[in-house]
mmCIF file of C-alpha atoms and ligand atoms in Angstrom:
data_model
loop_
_atom_site.group_PDB
_atom_site.id
_atom_site.type_symbol
_atom_site.label_atom_id
_atom_site.label_comp_id
_atom_site.label_asym_id
_atom_site.label_seq_id
_atom_site.Cartn_x
_atom_site.Cartn_y
_atom_site.Cartn_z
ATOM 1 C CA MET A 1 0.000 0.000 0.000
ATOM 2 C CA SER A 2 1.435 3.364 -0.955
ATOM 3 C CA LEU A 3 1.798 6.023 1.717
ATOM 4 C CA ASP A 4 -0.399 9.120 1.680
ATOM 5 C CA THR A 5 2.392 11.446 2.787
ATOM 6 C CA ARG A 6 0.189 14.499 3.452
ATOM 7 C CA LYS A 7 -2.153 12.467 5.625
ATOM 8 C CA PHE A 8 0.791 10.872 7.426
ATOM 9 C CA ILE A 9 2.416 14.242 8.116
ATOM 10 C CA ASN A 10 -0.804 15.775 9.425
ATOM 11 C CA GLN A 11 -1.478 12.771 11.638
ATOM 12 C CA GLN A 12 2.031 12.856 13.098
ATOM 13 C CA ILE A 13 1.905 16.609 13.664
ATOM 14 C CA ASP A 14 -1.374 16.199 15.569
ATOM 15 C CA GLU A 15 0.033 13.319 17.564
ATOM 16 C CA ILE A 16 3.242 15.140 18.494
ATOM 17 C CA ARG A 17 1.287 18.271 19.490
ATOM 18 C CA LYS A 18 -1.141 16.257 21.575
ATOM 19 C CA LYS A 19 1.632 14.434 23.435
ATOM 20 C CA VAL A 20 4.076 17.289 23.960
ATOM 21 C CA GLY A 21 1.438 19.979 24.587
ATOM 22 C CA GLN A 22 3.143 23.122 25.837
ATOM 23 C CA GLY A 23 6.235 21.147 26.841
ATOM 24 C CA THR A 24 9.640 21.035 25.213
ATOM 25 C CA ALA A 25 10.976 18.249 23.033
ATOM 26 C CA LEU A 26 14.479 17.378 21.944
ATOM 27 C CA CYS A 27 15.229 15.699 18.652
ATOM 28 C CA ALA A 28 18.677 14.179 18.335
ATOM 29 C CA THR A 29 19.900 14.570 14.765
ATOM 30 C CA SER A 30 22.905 12.794 13.283
ATOM 31 C CA GLY A 31 22.642 14.312 9.810
ATOM 32 C CA GLY A 32 21.279 11.057 8.389
ATOM 33 C CA VAL A 33 18.030 11.182 6.448
ATOM 34 C CA ASP A 34 15.837 9.650 9.184
ATOM 35 C CA SER A 35 16.819 12.014 11.961
ATOM 36 C CA MET A 36 16.709 15.055 9.659
ATOM 37 C CA VAL A 37 13.193 14.207 8.427
ATOM 38 C CA CYS A 38 12.190 13.614 12.032
ATOM 39 C CA ALA A 39 13.544 17.011 13.128
ATOM 40 C CA PHE A 40 11.747 18.848 10.323
ATOM 41 C CA LEU A 41 8.491 17.030 11.067
ATOM 42 C CA ALA A 42 8.746 17.760 14.788
ATOM 43 C CA HIS A 43 9.566 21.388 14.055
ATOM 44 C CA GLN A 44 6.362 21.740 12.034
ATOM 45 C CA ALA A 45 4.470 20.407 15.014
ATOM 46 C CA LEU A 46 6.215 22.288 17.798
ATOM 47 C CA GLY A 47 7.971 25.329 16.341
ATOM 48 C CA GLN A 48 10.193 26.927 18.976
ATOM 49 C CA ASN A 49 9.312 24.227 21.509
ATOM 50 C CA LEU A 50 11.509 21.839 19.573
ATOM 51 C CA ILE A 51 15.261 21.745 20.107
ATOM 52 C CA ALA A 52 17.342 19.850 17.583
ATOM 53 C CA LEU A 53 20.324 18.414 19.373
ATOM 54 C CA PHE A 54 23.405 17.540 17.430
ATOM 55 C CA ILE A 55 25.787 15.468 19.525
ATOM 56 C CA ASP A 56 29.238 15.927 18.070
ATOM 57 C CA ASP A 57 30.600 12.553 19.105
ATOM 58 C CA GLY A 58 33.806 12.831 17.085
ATOM 59 C CA LEU A 59 32.522 10.068 14.786
ATOM 60 C CA MET A 60 30.909 12.235 12.125
ATOM 61 C CA ARG A 61 31.818 12.624 8.485
ATOM 62 C CA GLU A 62 33.876 15.544 7.206
ATOM 63 C CA ASN A 63 32.233 18.952 7.918
ATOM 64 C CA GLU A 64 29.098 17.161 9.158
ATOM 65 C CA THR A 65 28.654 19.207 12.340
ATOM 66 C CA GLN A 66 28.776 22.577 10.569
ATOM 67 C CA THR A 67 26.662 21.428 7.610
ATOM 68 C CA VAL A 68 23.893 19.876 9.689
ATOM 69 C CA ALA A 69 23.719 22.758 12.168
ATOM 70 C CA ARG A 70 23.606 25.270 9.305
ATOM 71 C CA THR A 71 20.823 23.360 7.504
ATOM 72 C CA LEU A 72 18.670 23.146 10.627
ATOM 73 C CA ARG A 73 19.196 26.766 11.645
ATOM 74 C CA LYS A 74 18.470 28.019 8.139
ATOM 75 C CA ARG A 75 15.042 26.469 8.516
ATOM 76 C CA GLY A 76 14.492 28.293 11.808
ATOM 77 C CA ILE A 77 14.975 25.178 13.949
ATOM 78 C CA LYS A 78 16.482 25.875 17.367
ATOM 79 C CA THR A 79 19.717 23.863 17.218
ATOM 80 C CA ILE A 80 22.231 23.019 19.912
ATOM 81 C CA VAL A 81 25.576 21.359 19.242
ATOM 82 C CA VAL A 82 26.970 19.344 22.149
ATOM 83 C CA LYS A 83 30.691 18.757 21.849
ATOM 84 C CA ALA A 84 31.273 15.335 23.368
ATOM 85 C CA ALA A 85 34.005 13.680 21.278
ATOM 86 C CA ASN A 86 36.330 13.091 24.239
ATOM 87 C CA ASP A 87 33.604 11.308 26.216
ATOM 88 C CA PHE A 88 32.893 8.981 23.291
ATOM 89 C CA PHE A 89 36.543 8.172 22.653
ATOM 90 C CA LYS A 90 36.959 7.414 26.347
ATOM 91 C CA ALA A 91 33.907 5.119 26.284
ATOM 92 C CA LEU A 92 35.165 3.267 23.199
ATOM 93 C CA LYS A 93 38.765 2.954 24.364
ATOM 94 C CA GLY A 94 40.055 -0.610 24.215
ATOM 95 C CA LYS A 95 36.780 -2.000 22.795
ATOM 96 C CA LYS A 96 37.164 -4.261 19.774
ATOM 97 C CA ASP A 97 34.139 -6.530 19.797
ATOM 98 C CA PRO A 98 31.355 -5.067 17.570
ATOM 99 C CA GLU A 99 28.558 -5.482 20.084
ATOM 100 C CA ASP A 100 30.770 -4.150 22.911
ATOM 101 C CA MET A 101 31.476 -1.124 20.736
ATOM 102 C CA ARG A 102 27.780 -0.613 20.010
ATOM 103 C CA LYS A 103 26.945 -0.945 23.695
ATOM 104 C CA ALA A 104 29.661 1.511 24.739
ATOM 105 C CA PHE A 105 28.509 3.990 22.107
ATOM 106 C CA ARG A 106 24.890 3.608 23.098
ATOM 107 C CA ASN A 107 25.501 4.070 26.803
ATOM 108 C CA GLN A 108 27.570 7.178 26.194
ATOM 109 C CA PHE A 109 25.005 8.493 23.744
ATOM 110 C CA TYR A 110 22.171 8.237 26.243
ATOM 111 C CA LYS A 111 24.338 9.650 29.038
ATOM 112 C CA THR A 112 25.092 12.708 26.903
ATOM 113 C CA LEU A 113 21.496 12.943 25.779
ATOM 114 C CA GLY A 114 20.193 12.497 29.331
ATOM 115 C CA LYS A 115 22.352 15.428 30.471
ATOM 116 C CA ALA A 116 21.011 17.587 27.647
ATOM 117 C CA VAL A 117 17.425 16.590 28.478
ATOM 118 C CA LYS A 118 17.961 17.796 32.059
ATOM 119 C CA LYS A 119 19.842 20.937 31.040
ATOM 120 C CA TYR A 120 17.191 22.049 28.562
ATOM 121 C CA LYS A 121 14.322 20.750 30.713
ATOM 122 C CA ALA A 122 12.926 18.661 27.886
ATOM 123 C CA ASP A 123 9.879 16.504 28.493
ATOM 124 C CA TYR A 124 10.123 14.449 25.314
ATOM 125 C CA LEU A 125 12.733 12.943 23.091
ATOM 126 C CA ILE A 126 11.743 12.578 19.457
ATOM 127 C CA GLN A 127 13.736 9.917 17.623
ATOM 128 C CA GLY A 128 14.069 8.990 13.955
ATOM 129 C CA THR A 129 13.806 5.229 14.499
ATOM 130 C CA ILE A 130 12.393 3.541 11.385
ATOM 131 C CA ALA A 131 10.803 0.137 10.756
ATOM 132 C CA ALA A 132 14.026 -1.521 9.533
ATOM 133 C CA ASP A 133 15.837 -0.603 12.784
ATOM 134 C CA VAL A 134 13.160 -2.339 14.826
ATOM 135 C CA LYS A 135 13.045 -5.379 12.564
ATOM 136 C CA GLU A 136 16.806 -5.950 12.663
ATOM 137 C CA THR A 137 17.067 -5.522 16.406
ATOM 138 C CA LYS A 138 14.129 -7.874 16.950
ATOM 139 C CA GLY A 139 15.691 -10.377 14.579
ATOM 140 C CA LYS A 140 18.874 -10.158 16.686
ATOM 141 C CA ILE A 141 20.813 -9.241 13.555
ATOM 142 C CA LYS A 142 22.275 -6.378 15.514
ATOM 143 C CA THR A 143 21.326 -3.984 18.224
ATOM 144 C CA GLN A 144 20.620 -0.656 16.568
ATOM 145 C CA HIS A 145 21.409 1.957 19.146
ATOM 146 C CA ASN A 146 18.071 3.691 18.864
ATOM 147 C CA VAL A 147 15.597 0.906 19.630
ATOM 148 C CA LEU A 148 15.428 1.547 23.322
ATOM 149 C CA ALA A 149 12.824 -0.858 24.588
ATOM 150 C CA GLN A 150 14.280 -3.740 22.635
ATOM 151 C CA ILE A 151 17.833 -3.237 23.779
ATOM 152 C CA GLY A 152 16.847 -3.079 27.416
ATOM 153 C CA VAL A 153 17.483 0.625 27.909
ATOM 154 C CA SER A 154 14.878 2.177 30.134
ATOM 155 C CA PRO A 155 14.076 5.670 28.835
ATOM 156 C CA LYS A 156 12.953 6.570 32.375
ATOM 157 C CA LYS A 157 16.480 5.964 33.660
ATOM 158 C CA TYR A 158 17.568 8.813 31.416
ATOM 159 C CA GLY A 159 14.571 10.972 32.306
ATOM 160 C CA LEU A 160 13.047 10.617 28.855
ATOM 161 C CA SER A 161 9.667 10.015 27.284
ATOM 162 C CA ILE A 162 10.116 8.856 23.727
ATOM 163 C CA LEU A 163 8.247 9.622 20.518
ATOM 164 C CA GLU A 164 9.122 7.799 17.305
ATOM 165 C CA PRO A 165 6.985 9.280 14.511
ATOM 166 C CA LEU A 166 8.723 7.384 11.684
ATOM 167 C CA VAL A 167 8.693 3.961 13.285
ATOM 168 C CA MET A 168 6.179 2.489 10.806
ATOM 169 C CA LEU A 169 8.065 3.682 7.731
ATOM 170 C CA TYR A 170 10.817 2.200 5.595
ATOM 171 C CA LYS A 171 13.521 4.301 3.988
ATOM 172 C CA PRO A 172 11.774 5.088 0.654
ATOM 173 C CA GLU A 173 8.718 6.333 2.568
ATOM 174 C CA VAL A 174 10.898 8.429 4.879
ATOM 175 C CA ARG A 175 12.371 10.094 1.787
ATOM 176 C CA LYS A 176 8.858 10.773 0.430
ATOM 177 C CA VAL A 177 7.868 12.376 3.715
ATOM 178 C CA GLY A 178 11.061 14.467 3.593
ATOM 179 C CA LYS A 179 10.189 15.643 0.110
ATOM 180 C CA ALA A 180 6.617 16.492 1.115
ATOM 181 C CA LEU A 181 7.961 18.452 4.103
ATOM 182 C CA GLY A 182 9.843 20.643 1.648
ATOM 183 C CA LEU A 183 13.340 19.455 2.534
ATOM 184 C CA SER A 184 15.941 19.985 -0.148
ATOM 185 C CA LYS A 185 16.718 17.043 -2.414
ATOM 186 C CA VAL A 186 20.262 16.909 -1.027
ATOM 187 C CA ILE A 187 18.787 16.061 2.369
ATOM 188 C CA TYR A 188 15.955 13.677 1.538
ATOM 189 C CA GLU A 189 18.091 11.792 -0.964
ATOM 190 C CA ARG A 190 21.032 11.655 1.405
ATOM 191 C CA MET A 191 22.639 8.331 2.087
ATOM 192 C CA PRO A 192 21.692 6.727 5.383
ATOM 193 C CA PHE A 193 24.305 7.370 8.057
ATOM 194 C CA PRO A 194 24.198 5.142 11.137
ATOM 195 C CA GLY A 195 23.738 6.556 14.626
ATOM 196 C CA PRO A 196 27.115 5.246 15.872
ATOM 197 C CA GLY A 197 28.683 7.060 12.937
ATOM 198 C CA LEU A 198 32.114 6.190 11.645
ATOM 199 C CA ALA A 199 32.527 3.721 14.524
ATOM 200 C CA THR A 200 30.464 1.258 12.447
ATOM 201 C CA ARG A 201 33.156 1.511 9.771
ATOM 202 C CA ILE A 202 36.156 0.834 11.964
ATOM 203 C CA VAL A 203 37.047 -2.764 12.681
ATOM 204 C CA GLY A 204 38.993 -2.861 15.934
ATOM 205 C CA GLU A 205 39.598 -0.015 18.351
ATOM 206 C CA VAL A 206 38.111 3.405 17.657
ATOM 207 C CA THR A 207 40.724 6.103 18.258
ATOM 208 C CA PRO A 208 40.842 9.710 17.028
ATOM 209 C CA HIS A 209 43.682 8.727 14.695
ATOM 210 C CA ARG A 210 41.781 5.785 13.170
ATOM 211 C CA VAL A 211 38.651 7.927 12.796
ATOM 212 C CA ARG A 212 40.685 10.516 10.873
ATOM 213 C CA ILE A 213 41.846 7.815 8.439
ATOM 214 C CA VAL A 214 38.357 6.487 7.750
ATOM 215 C CA ARG A 215 36.860 9.979 7.584
ATOM 216 C CA THR A 216 39.292 11.102 4.869
ATOM 217 C CA ALA A 217 38.786 7.873 2.914
ATOM 218 C CA THR A 218 34.995 8.181 3.247
ATOM 219 C CA ALA A 219 35.012 11.730 1.878
ATOM 220 C CA ILE A 220 36.937 10.491 -1.179
ATOM 221 C CA VAL A 221 34.566 7.569 -1.783
ATOM 222 C CA GLU A 222 31.408 9.676 -1.312
ATOM 223 C CA LYS A 223 32.653 12.341 -3.717
ATOM 224 C CA GLU A 224 33.713 9.928 -6.446
ATOM 225 C CA LEU A 225 30.622 7.715 -6.251
ATOM 226 C CA ARG A 226 27.992 10.441 -5.809
ATOM 227 C CA LYS A 227 27.149 10.461 -9.514
ATOM 228 C CA PHE A 228 26.157 6.776 -9.367
ATOM 229 C CA LYS A 229 23.609 7.598 -6.632
ATOM 230 C CA PRO A 230 24.336 4.491 -4.573
ATOM 231 C CA PHE A 231 22.097 3.654 -1.630
ATOM 232 C CA GLN A 232 25.187 3.930 0.558
ATOM 233 C CA ALA A 233 28.876 4.364 -0.212
ATOM 234 C CA PHE A 234 31.698 4.705 2.272
ATOM 235 C CA SER A 235 35.089 3.465 3.437
ATOM 236 C CA VAL A 236 35.947 0.980 6.128
ATOM 237 C CA LEU A 237 39.183 0.737 8.097
ATOM 238 C CA MET A 238 40.220 -2.844 8.726
ATOM 239 C CA ASN A 239 42.027 -4.058 11.811
ATOM 240 C CA ASP A 240 44.584 -6.111 9.845
ATOM 241 C CA ARG A 241 47.630 -4.673 8.194
ATOM 242 C CA ALA A 242 49.329 -5.430 4.909
ATOM 243 C CA THR A 243 52.720 -4.810 3.424
ATOM 244 C CA GLY A 244 53.196 -2.075 0.873
ATOM 245 C CA VAL A 245 55.777 0.418 -0.318
ATOM 246 C CA LYS A 246 55.391 4.018 0.698
ATOM 247 C CA LYS A 247 57.878 6.720 -0.290
ATOM 248 C CA GLY A 248 60.243 4.006 -1.539
ATOM 249 C CA ARG A 249 60.255 2.146 1.780
ATOM 250 C CA ARG A 250 58.604 -1.057 2.863
ATOM 251 C CA ALA A 251 55.606 -0.228 5.036
ATOM 252 C CA PHE A 252 53.245 -2.436 7.026
ATOM 253 C CA GLY A 253 50.203 -0.241 6.643
ATOM 254 C CA ASN A 254 46.443 -0.027 6.978
ATOM 255 C CA ILE A 255 43.802 -1.593 4.740
ATOM 256 C CA ILE A 256 40.814 0.401 3.518
ATOM 257 C CA VAL A 257 37.735 -1.268 2.062
ATOM 258 C CA ILE A 258 35.485 0.623 -0.332
ATOM 259 C CA ARG A 259 31.849 -0.335 0.276
ATOM 260 C CA SER A 260 29.054 0.741 -2.056
ATOM 261 C CA VAL A 261 25.634 -0.899 -2.125
ATOM 262 C CA GLU A 262 22.278 -0.686 -3.838
ATOM 263 C CA SER A 263 19.185 -1.256 -1.717
ATOM 264 C CA LYS A 264 15.626 -0.107 -1.183
ATOM 265 C CA ASP A 265 15.136 -0.631 2.516
ATOM 266 C CA ALA A 266 18.580 -1.716 3.815
ATOM 267 C CA LEU A 267 17.215 -5.168 4.643
ATOM 268 C CA THR A 268 18.909 -6.621 1.565
ATOM 269 C CA ALA A 269 21.613 -5.023 -0.567
ATOM 270 C CA GLN A 270 23.722 -5.644 -3.660
ATOM 271 C CA PRO A 271 27.207 -4.295 -4.328
ATOM 272 C CA THR A 272 27.253 -1.364 -6.777
ATOM 273 C CA ARG A 273 28.763 -2.216 -10.168
ATOM 274 C CA VAL A 274 31.316 0.576 -10.017
ATOM 275 C CA PRO A 275 33.414 0.916 -13.207
ATOM 276 C CA PHE A 276 36.931 -0.370 -12.604
ATOM 277 C CA GLU A 277 38.509 2.949 -13.667
ATOM 278 C CA ILE A 278 36.571 4.744 -10.944
ATOM 279 C CA LEU A 279 37.680 2.225 -8.335
ATOM 280 C CA GLN A 280 41.262 2.758 -9.471
ATOM 281 C CA LYS A 281 40.854 6.521 -9.248
ATOM 282 C CA ILE A 282 39.558 6.201 -5.681
ATOM 283 C CA GLN A 283 42.355 3.801 -4.769
ATOM 284 C CA LYS A 284 45.012 6.211 -6.052
ATOM 285 C CA GLN A 285 43.546 9.124 -4.158
ATOM 286 C CA ILE A 286 43.259 7.181 -0.910
ATOM 287 C CA VAL A 287 46.858 5.909 -0.932
ATOM 288 C CA ARG A 288 48.110 9.343 -1.973
ATOM 289 C CA GLU A 289 46.196 11.307 0.661
ATOM 290 C CA ILE A 290 46.433 8.884 3.571
ATOM 291 C CA PRO A 291 50.044 7.959 4.300
ATOM 292 C CA GLU A 292 49.061 5.090 6.609
ATOM 293 C CA VAL A 293 47.190 3.141 3.898
ATOM 294 C CA THR A 294 48.963 0.482 1.836
ATOM 295 C CA LYS A 295 46.008 -1.492 0.436
ATOM 296 C CA VAL A 296 42.573 -0.590 -0.917
ATOM 297 C CA LEU A 297 39.947 -3.293 -1.565
ATOM 298 C CA TYR A 298 36.396 -3.341 -2.966
ATOM 299 C CA ASP A 299 33.723 -5.294 -1.077
ATOM 300 C CA LEU A 300 31.683 -7.555 -3.415
ATOM 301 C CA THR A 301 29.427 -9.098 -0.780
ATOM 302 C CA PRO A 302 25.642 -8.690 -0.908
ATOM 303 C CA LYS A 303 23.409 -8.521 2.191
ATOM 304 C CA PRO A 304 22.760 -11.264 3.167
ATOM 305 C CA PRO A 305 25.069 -12.926 4.018
ATOM 306 C CA SER A 306 26.980 -9.721 4.740
ATOM 307 C CA THR A 307 25.575 -6.637 6.434
ATOM 308 C CA ILE A 308 26.045 -3.171 4.973
ATOM 309 C CA GLU A 309 28.180 -1.812 7.810
ATOM 310 C CA TYR A 310 31.148 -3.602 9.384
ATOM 311 C CA ILE A 311 30.293 -3.749 13.061
HETATM 312 P P1 XMP B 401 23.424 -3.184 8.306
HETATM 313 O O1 XMP B 401 24.879 -2.922 8.577
HETATM 314 O O2 XMP B 401 22.718 -3.849 9.448
HETATM 315 O O3 XMP B 401 22.755 -1.768 8.173
HETATM 316 O O4 XMP B 401 23.171 -3.921 7.022
HETATM 317 C C1 XMP B 401 21.432 -1.573 7.724
HETATM 318 C C2 XMP B 401 21.183 -0.081 7.648
HETATM 319 O O5 XMP B 401 21.119 0.461 8.972
HETATM 320 C C3 XMP B 401 22.153 1.420 9.175
HETATM 321 N N1 XMP B 401 22.639 1.172 10.541
HETATM 322 C C4 XMP B 401 22.260 1.905 11.603
HETATM 323 N N2 XMP B 401 21.467 2.980 11.706
HETATM 324 N N3 XMP B 401 21.844 3.004 14.035
HETATM 325 C C5 XMP B 401 21.281 3.554 12.931
HETATM 326 O O6 XMP B 401 20.600 4.567 13.034
HETATM 327 C C6 XMP B 401 22.645 1.930 14.031
HETATM 328 O O7 XMP B 401 23.139 1.476 15.051
HETATM 329 C C7 XMP B 401 22.870 1.340 12.730
HETATM 330 N N4 XMP B 401 23.598 0.278 12.303
HETATM 331 C C8 XMP B 401 23.437 0.188 10.957
HETATM 332 C C9 XMP B 401 23.176 1.166 8.091
HETATM 333 O O8 XMP B 401 23.919 2.313 7.774
HETATM 334 C C10 XMP B 401 22.302 0.682 6.955
HETATM 335 O O9 XMP B 401 21.710 1.748 6.245
#
């Protein structure tokens, strides 16, 4: 059944207004399409009683903090940037197991959010959880950080009441709602970006240095593959090393994987058929711009059996 976006938007606006009343709501935005659509929707419902909260966790893509904050403010949305990178790096220190990393991220995220909720006296938290997040967490494929009830996080513990206006929608419907809300195409067509950010693209320990490597490589991949309009395209930093030659000397360096997939709803995905010349161009740029990298690979694996992200 196709979604009547206007009806959906009006229903959600009514619902949000009814629940929040004269109170204040926070909407945590990561810059990904779900949380941006959610913030714009909530803003239509609540106006100045909505605060968009951007937690700068140090795991964002290049220029993300400035771009997202600018986009929200341009639309008249009250926006607060919380600088919390050090807290997140501390929480992730020494963690290498994917689920341990997700748990550490999640706990820190809700600690930071909980503090903001108290500071800004918010009564509600509005989240951009979508149907696929719930399905995958239920299916024990992985614990998405934003499905609170299912991952055993009590919102009350953090002083939060939660609203999830997009929880019945899949990604293509979220984009339609974004379009109907008047968001720019750049936003509603944006690639999904996971809550735990670049941490999902680092195998092994997350450190500021390793984030810098994957962030630079991701910017290169996104720029070069944009014209193919992939569902998602990014870089991954592996934990293994491989021998190479850098500046005429043998080097035991880092391995970067290029990941680009086609998908409708992120539940299944196929690798993008990127022309070989483009892959070579990306490879050259990555090894040239990132001294630590000695190997660049392309991931051919569909989902299933693989997942899109790496942790
Ligand atoms: P996977 O890696 O499970 O990813 O194939 C499916 C889709 O979900 C995104 N993803 C997340 N989104 N919080 C999010 O908000 C998360 O913890 C998370 N983990 C994965 C991923 O980018 C892909 O679009």
